[in-house]
Amino acid sequence: MNIFSSKTEDLSSKNTRIFKYDNLRGLGILLVVFFHLLNSFFNFPIYKSIGQLIVIIAMPIIFFVSGYFSKVDENTQIKAFSGILIPYFLFCTLWIIFTFIVFGWDLPKTPYLLPSAGLWYLLTLFLMRSFLPVFVRIKHIFWIMIAGSLLIGLISYSSNFLSIFKTVYYLPLFMLGYYFKNSEYYLSELDSRISSVFLKVRNFIVSNKIITFVFLILFLIALSFIFADFPKNFFSFDISYDDLGIGDKLGMFLRLITIAASIIVAILLNYLMPNKEMFLTKIGMNSLAVYVLHFYFTRSLKTFFLGSSLGDIVSNNPYLAIIYVIIATLVITFILSRDFVTKSINKVINLFVKLLVKTS
């Protein structure tokens, strides 16, 4: 069982692997690991700025690819339940046990309802795929999702219950990926003048990748300056505008900037990413293992290494800090992206699914 599948079907070849999306997912997962290591050094402004940029790149890419490989059929909900929700319960349970034994943390009062560690993504993906058959039947759903991601910030929420805030925020990126998978159909549904503009933009990007890449770099640099004055904790996307201490109008405007930026980055990277095997491919193919297991490494390093005398030296030196983050990211990602790790994870998931789901 592979939650993060990058296989598609066409008339000539079934289960053909699309390396571009393995690479995109690999980039996203690599940046997630990098971010979770880097956030220990956000006391250095430059690393905080880098972290803010990663937020609008990493998870948007992952949700974009997840949407691309989502489909609607008669088994959509049961597949989401057995392929995503059950693994979510499994990995939450393992994380709770690990943190109780290793760190001595108290057992959570509301396990599973408040996602453990970064496992909120699995719960969010389950909700998105479960409701996809409904979404595709609603006119202008993409723009409704954009509005929803802005309006959800008006609600004061005391906890990350069921990851509702994040789910609503990232829905447009998920739906964008789904539209890209079915782009020919959806373009044909648009007014001919609008679809013509989309096609011209796409053709320009595909034909001028160097110019597009330069634009993307300049765009990210510009964003780093724009984001510098954003409120603290704004990029968690699960805190209301009121709790952030900003007005609703300003909050919605700033969130619109981040959503638009993520959409632009996801689209450009989709066209820029090579459709061939490269170092990101293996990471993308085995991204589930990297995603669900890297928290054990990053949390342990933060507690036991950065809490030591040597770690204190690293924490107070920005150059040593970034060297540590880069090396740790590469080592963790390399180890967890090995095939044997993914095979082991899949065996555990399949066993868990067989225990809980009836087979016909």
CSV table of C-alpha atoms in Angstrom, one decimal, residues 45-357:
chain,number,residue,atom,x,y,z
A,45,PRO,CA,16.4,36.2,11.2
A,46,ILE,CA,17.8,34.8,8.0
A,47,TYR,CA,16.7,31.3,8.9
A,48,LYS,CA,13.3,32.4,9.9
A,49,SER,CA,12.9,34.0,6.5
A,50,ILE,CA,14.1,30.8,4.8
A,51,GLY,CA,11.6,28.9,6.9
A,52,GLN,CA,8.7,31.2,5.8
A,53,LEU,CA,9.6,30.5,2.2
A,54,ILE,CA,9.7,26.8,2.8
A,55,VAL,CA,6.1,27.0,4.2
A,56,ILE,CA,4.8,28.3,0.9
A,57,ILE,CA,6.7,25.7,-1.1
A,58,ALA,CA,6.9,22.4,0.7
A,59,MET,CA,3.3,21.5,1.8
A,60,PRO,CA,1.7,23.2,-1.2
A,61,ILE,CA,3.8,21.0,-3.5
A,62,ILE,CA,2.8,17.9,-1.6
A,63,PHE,CA,-0.9,18.8,-1.6
A,64,PHE,CA,-0.7,19.7,-5.3
A,65,VAL,CA,0.8,16.2,-6.1
A,66,SER,CA,-1.7,14.5,-3.8
A,67,GLY,CA,-4.5,16.2,-5.7
A,68,TYR,CA,-3.0,15.2,-9.0
A,69,PHE,CA,-3.1,11.5,-8.1
A,70,SER,CA,-6.6,11.7,-6.5
A,71,LYS,CA,-9.5,10.3,-8.5
A,72,VAL,CA,-13.2,9.9,-8.1
A,73,ASP,CA,-14.8,6.4,-8.3
A,74,GLU,CA,-17.2,4.2,-6.4
A,75,ASN,CA,-14.5,3.2,-3.9
A,76,THR,CA,-13.1,6.7,-3.2
A,77,GLN,CA,-14.2,6.8,0.5
A,78,ILE,CA,-13.2,3.3,1.4
A,79,LYS,CA,-9.8,3.8,-0.2
A,80,ALA,CA,-9.3,7.0,1.8
A,81,PHE,CA,-10.4,5.1,5.0
A,82,SER,CA,-8.1,2.1,4.5
A,83,GLY,CA,-5.3,3.8,2.8
A,84,ILE,CA,-5.0,7.0,4.8
A,85,LEU,CA,-7.1,7.1,7.9
A,86,ILE,CA,-6.0,3.8,9.3
A,87,PRO,CA,-2.3,4.6,8.7
A,88,TYR,CA,-3.0,7.9,10.5
A,89,PHE,CA,-4.3,6.1,13.6
A,90,LEU,CA,-1.4,3.7,13.4
A,91,PHE,CA,1.3,6.3,13.2
A,92,CYS,CA,-0.3,8.5,15.8
A,93,THR,CA,-0.4,5.5,18.2
A,94,LEU,CA,3.3,4.8,17.6
A,95,TRP,CA,4.3,8.4,18.1
A,96,ILE,CA,2.3,8.6,21.4
A,97,ILE,CA,4.0,5.4,22.6
A,98,PHE,CA,7.5,6.7,21.5
A,99,THR,CA,7.2,10.1,23.2
A,100,PHE,CA,5.8,8.5,26.4
A,101,ILE,CA,8.7,6.1,26.7
A,102,VAL,CA,11.5,8.2,25.4
A,103,PHE,CA,10.6,11.7,26.5
A,104,GLY,CA,8.3,11.0,29.4
A,105,TRP,CA,5.5,13.1,27.9
A,106,ASP,CA,2.0,12.8,29.3
A,107,LEU,CA,-0.5,10.8,27.3
A,108,PRO,CA,-2.7,13.2,25.3
A,109,LYS,CA,-6.2,13.7,26.6
A,110,THR,CA,-7.7,13.8,23.1
A,111,PRO,CA,-5.5,11.5,21.0
A,112,TYR,CA,-6.2,11.3,17.3
A,113,LEU,CA,-8.6,14.3,17.4
A,114,LEU,CA,-5.6,16.6,17.8
A,115,PRO,CA,-3.0,15.3,15.3
A,116,SER,CA,0.3,14.2,16.8
A,117,ALA,CA,3.5,15.7,15.6
A,118,GLY,CA,3.2,16.6,11.9
A,119,LEU,CA,0.7,13.8,11.2
A,120,TRP,CA,-2.0,16.3,10.5
A,121,TYR,CA,-1.3,15.9,6.8
A,122,LEU,CA,-2.6,12.4,6.8
A,123,LEU,CA,-5.9,13.4,8.5
A,124,THR,CA,-6.2,16.4,6.1
A,125,LEU,CA,-5.6,14.3,3.1
A,126,PHE,CA,-8.2,11.8,4.3
A,127,LEU,CA,-10.8,14.6,4.5
A,128,MET,CA,-9.9,16.0,1.2
A,129,ARG,CA,-10.1,12.7,-0.7
A,130,SER,CA,-13.3,11.6,1.1
A,131,PHE,CA,-15.1,14.8,0.0
A,132,LEU,CA,-13.6,14.9,-3.5
A,133,PRO,CA,-16.6,13.3,-5.1
A,134,VAL,CA,-18.7,16.1,-3.6
A,135,PHE,CA,-16.2,18.8,-4.6
A,136,VAL,CA,-16.2,17.9,-8.3
A,137,ARG,CA,-19.9,18.3,-8.5
A,138,ILE,CA,-20.0,21.9,-7.2
A,139,LYS,CA,-19.6,24.7,-9.7
A,140,HIS,CA,-16.8,27.2,-9.1
A,141,ILE,CA,-15.5,25.0,-6.2
A,142,PHE,CA,-11.9,26.3,-6.6
A,143,TRP,CA,-12.9,29.9,-6.0
A,144,ILE,CA,-15.2,28.8,-3.1
A,145,MET,CA,-12.2,27.0,-1.6
A,146,ILE,CA,-10.1,30.2,-2.0
A,147,ALA,CA,-12.8,32.1,-0.2
A,148,GLY,CA,-13.1,29.4,2.5
A,149,SER,CA,-9.3,29.5,3.2
A,150,LEU,CA,-9.6,33.2,3.8
A,151,LEU,CA,-12.8,33.2,5.8
A,152,ILE,CA,-11.7,30.3,8.1
A,153,GLY,CA,-9.3,32.8,9.7
A,154,LEU,CA,-12.2,34.8,11.1
A,155,ILE,CA,-13.0,32.0,13.5
A,156,SER,CA,-11.3,31.9,16.8
A,157,TYR,CA,-10.3,28.3,17.4
A,158,SER,CA,-8.7,27.1,20.7
A,159,SER,CA,-7.1,23.9,19.2
A,160,ASN,CA,-6.1,22.2,16.0
A,161,PHE,CA,-9.1,19.9,16.3
A,162,LEU,CA,-9.1,17.5,13.3
A,163,SER,CA,-6.8,19.9,11.6
A,164,ILE,CA,-9.8,21.7,10.2
A,165,PHE,CA,-8.0,25.0,9.8
A,166,LYS,CA,-5.1,23.5,7.8
A,167,THR,CA,-7.5,21.4,5.8
A,168,VAL,CA,-9.5,24.4,4.6
A,169,TYR,CA,-6.4,26.4,4.0
A,170,TYR,CA,-4.7,23.8,1.8
A,171,LEU,CA,-7.8,22.7,-0.1
A,172,PRO,CA,-7.2,25.1,-3.1
A,173,LEU,CA,-3.7,23.5,-3.6
A,174,PHE,CA,-5.1,20.0,-3.5
A,175,MET,CA,-7.9,20.9,-6.0
A,176,LEU,CA,-5.4,22.7,-8.3
A,177,GLY,CA,-3.5,19.4,-8.6
A,178,TYR,CA,-6.7,17.5,-9.4
A,179,TYR,CA,-7.4,20.1,-12.1
A,180,PHE,CA,-4.0,19.7,-13.6
A,181,LYS,CA,-4.5,15.9,-13.9
A,182,ASN,CA,-7.7,16.6,-15.8
A,183,SER,CA,-6.6,19.9,-17.4
A,184,GLU,CA,-7.8,19.1,-20.9
A,185,TYR,CA,-11.3,18.6,-19.7
A,186,TYR,CA,-11.4,21.6,-17.5
A,187,LEU,CA,-9.9,23.9,-20.1
A,188,SER,CA,-12.5,22.8,-22.5
A,189,GLU,CA,-15.2,23.9,-20.0
A,190,LEU,CA,-13.8,27.4,-19.8
A,191,ASP,CA,-14.6,30.3,-22.1
A,192,SER,CA,-12.4,30.0,-25.2
A,193,ARG,CA,-10.7,33.3,-24.6
A,194,ILE,CA,-9.8,32.4,-21.0
A,195,SER,CA,-8.5,28.9,-22.0
A,196,SER,CA,-6.5,30.5,-24.8
A,197,VAL,CA,-4.7,32.7,-22.2
A,198,PHE,CA,-4.0,29.7,-20.0
A,199,LEU,CA,-2.5,27.8,-23.0
A,200,LYS,CA,-0.4,30.7,-24.0
A,201,VAL,CA,1.0,31.1,-20.5
A,202,ARG,CA,1.7,27.3,-20.3
A,203,ASN,CA,3.4,27.3,-23.7
A,204,PHE,CA,5.6,30.2,-22.7
A,205,ILE,CA,6.7,28.5,-19.5
A,206,VAL,CA,7.4,25.2,-21.2
A,207,SER,CA,9.4,26.9,-24.0
A,208,ASN,CA,11.3,29.3,-21.7
A,209,LYS,CA,12.3,27.3,-18.7
A,210,ILE,CA,15.5,29.3,-18.0
A,211,ILE,CA,13.5,32.6,-17.9
A,212,THR,CA,10.8,30.9,-15.8
A,213,PHE,CA,13.5,29.6,-13.3
A,214,VAL,CA,15.0,33.0,-13.0
A,215,PHE,CA,11.6,34.5,-12.4
A,216,LEU,CA,10.9,31.9,-9.7
A,217,ILE,CA,14.1,32.8,-7.9
A,218,LEU,CA,13.5,36.5,-8.0
A,219,PHE,CA,9.9,35.9,-7.0
A,220,LEU,CA,11.0,34.0,-3.9
A,221,ILE,CA,13.6,36.6,-3.0
A,222,ALA,CA,10.9,39.3,-3.2
A,223,LEU,CA,8.6,37.2,-1.0
A,224,SER,CA,11.3,36.9,1.6
A,225,PHE,CA,11.2,40.7,2.0
A,226,ILE,CA,7.4,40.8,2.0
A,227,PHE,CA,7.0,38.1,4.6
A,228,ALA,CA,9.5,39.7,7.0
A,229,ASP,CA,6.8,41.9,8.5
A,230,PHE,CA,4.1,39.2,8.7
A,231,PRO,CA,2.9,38.4,12.2
A,232,LYS,CA,4.5,35.7,14.3
A,233,ASN,CA,2.9,32.3,13.9
A,234,PHE,CA,1.0,33.5,10.8
A,235,PHE,CA,2.4,30.7,8.7
A,236,SER,CA,0.9,27.9,10.9
A,237,PHE,CA,-2.5,28.7,9.2
A,238,ASP,CA,-4.4,27.4,12.2
A,239,ILE,CA,-4.6,30.6,14.2
A,240,SER,CA,-7.4,33.2,13.7
A,241,TYR,CA,-6.6,36.7,12.6
A,242,ASP,CA,-7.9,38.0,16.0
A,243,ASP,CA,-5.6,35.7,17.9
A,244,LEU,CA,-2.7,36.8,15.7
A,245,GLY,CA,-3.5,40.4,16.7
A,246,ILE,CA,-4.3,41.7,13.3
A,247,GLY,CA,-7.5,43.0,11.8
A,248,ASP,CA,-9.7,40.7,9.7
A,249,LYS,CA,-9.2,42.7,6.5
A,250,LEU,CA,-5.5,42.7,6.8
A,251,GLY,CA,-5.4,39.1,7.8
A,252,MET,CA,-7.4,38.0,4.8
A,253,PHE,CA,-5.2,40.2,2.5
A,254,LEU,CA,-2.0,38.6,3.9
A,255,ARG,CA,-3.4,35.1,3.6
A,256,LEU,CA,-4.4,35.8,0.1
A,257,ILE,CA,-0.8,36.7,-0.7
A,258,THR,CA,0.5,33.4,0.7
A,259,ILE,CA,-2.2,31.4,-1.1
A,260,ALA,CA,-1.5,33.1,-4.4
A,261,ALA,CA,2.3,32.7,-3.9
A,262,SER,CA,1.9,29.0,-3.2
A,263,ILE,CA,-0.2,28.5,-6.3
A,264,ILE,CA,2.3,30.3,-8.5
A,265,VAL,CA,5.2,28.4,-7.0
A,266,ALA,CA,3.4,25.0,-7.4
A,267,ILE,CA,2.5,25.7,-11.0
A,268,LEU,CA,6.0,26.9,-12.0
A,269,LEU,CA,7.7,24.0,-10.2
A,270,ASN,CA,5.3,21.6,-11.9
A,271,TYR,CA,6.5,22.8,-15.3
A,272,LEU,CA,10.2,23.2,-14.3
A,273,MET,CA,10.7,19.8,-12.7
A,274,PRO,CA,12.4,17.3,-15.0
A,275,ASN,CA,10.4,14.2,-15.8
A,276,LYS,CA,13.4,11.8,-15.4
A,277,GLU,CA,15.1,9.9,-12.6
A,278,MET,CA,17.3,12.0,-10.3
A,279,PHE,CA,18.3,12.2,-6.7
A,280,LEU,CA,14.9,13.5,-5.7
A,281,THR,CA,13.1,10.5,-7.3
A,282,LYS,CA,14.0,7.9,-4.7
A,283,ILE,CA,12.9,10.3,-1.9
A,284,GLY,CA,9.6,10.9,-3.7
A,285,MET,CA,9.0,7.2,-4.3
A,286,ASN,CA,9.6,6.5,-0.6
A,287,SER,CA,8.2,9.7,0.8
A,288,LEU,CA,5.6,8.1,3.1
A,289,ALA,CA,8.4,6.5,5.2
A,290,VAL,CA,10.4,9.8,5.2
A,291,TYR,CA,7.3,11.7,6.2
A,292,VAL,CA,6.0,9.6,9.1
A,293,LEU,CA,9.4,8.6,10.6
A,294,HIS,CA,11.5,11.8,10.3
A,295,PHE,CA,9.8,13.3,13.4
A,296,TYR,CA,11.5,10.6,15.6
A,297,PHE,CA,14.9,11.9,14.4
A,298,THR,CA,14.2,15.6,14.4
A,299,ARG,CA,12.6,15.5,17.9
A,300,SER,CA,15.3,13.3,19.3
A,301,LEU,CA,18.1,15.5,17.9
A,302,LYS,CA,16.4,18.6,19.3
A,303,THR,CA,16.0,17.1,22.7
A,304,PHE,CA,19.3,15.2,23.1
A,305,PHE,CA,21.8,16.9,20.8
A,306,LEU,CA,20.8,20.5,20.9
A,307,GLY,CA,20.2,20.2,24.6
A,308,SER,CA,23.8,19.2,25.1
A,309,SER,CA,26.9,21.4,25.5
A,310,LEU,CA,28.0,20.7,21.9
A,311,GLY,CA,24.5,21.5,20.7
A,312,ASP,CA,24.6,24.7,22.6
A,313,ILE,CA,27.6,25.8,20.6
A,314,VAL,CA,25.8,24.9,17.4
A,315,SER,CA,22.7,26.8,18.5
A,316,ASN,CA,24.6,30.0,19.0
A,317,ASN,CA,26.6,29.9,15.8
A,318,PRO,CA,24.6,30.6,12.6
A,319,TYR,CA,27.2,28.9,10.4
A,320,LEU,CA,27.5,25.8,12.4
A,321,ALA,CA,23.7,25.7,12.7
A,322,ILE,CA,23.1,25.7,8.9
A,323,ILE,CA,25.8,23.0,8.4
A,324,TYR,CA,24.2,20.9,11.1
A,325,VAL,CA,20.7,21.3,9.5
A,326,ILE,CA,22.0,20.5,6.0
A,327,ILE,CA,23.9,17.4,7.1
A,328,ALA,CA,21.1,16.1,9.3
A,329,THR,CA,18.5,16.6,6.6
A,330,LEU,CA,20.6,14.7,4.0
A,331,VAL,CA,21.4,11.8,6.5
A,332,ILE,CA,17.8,11.5,7.7
A,333,THR,CA,16.3,11.6,4.3
A,334,PHE,CA,18.8,9.2,2.8
A,335,ILE,CA,18.2,6.6,5.6
A,336,LEU,CA,14.4,6.8,5.5
A,337,SER,CA,14.2,6.8,1.7
A,338,ARG,CA,15.7,3.4,1.4
A,339,ASP,CA,13.4,0.8,-0.2
A,340,PHE,CA,13.7,-1.6,2.8
A,341,VAL,CA,12.2,1.1,5.1
A,342,THR,CA,9.3,1.6,2.8
A,343,LYS,CA,8.7,-2.1,2.4
A,344,SER,CA,8.7,-2.5,6.2
A,345,ILE,CA,6.3,0.4,6.7
A,346,ASN,CA,3.9,-1.0,4.1
A,347,LYS,CA,4.0,-4.4,5.7
A,348,VAL,CA,3.0,-2.9,9.1
A,349,ILE,CA,0.2,-0.8,7.4
A,350,ASN,CA,-1.2,-3.8,5.5
A,351,LEU,CA,-1.2,-5.9,8.7
A,352,PHE,CA,-3.0,-3.1,10.5
A,353,VAL,CA,-5.6,-2.7,7.7
A,354,LYS,CA,-6.3,-6.4,7.6
A,355,LEU,CA,-7.0,-6.4,11.3
A,356,LEU,CA,-9.5,-3.5,11.0
A,357,VAL,CA,-11.1,-3.8,7.5
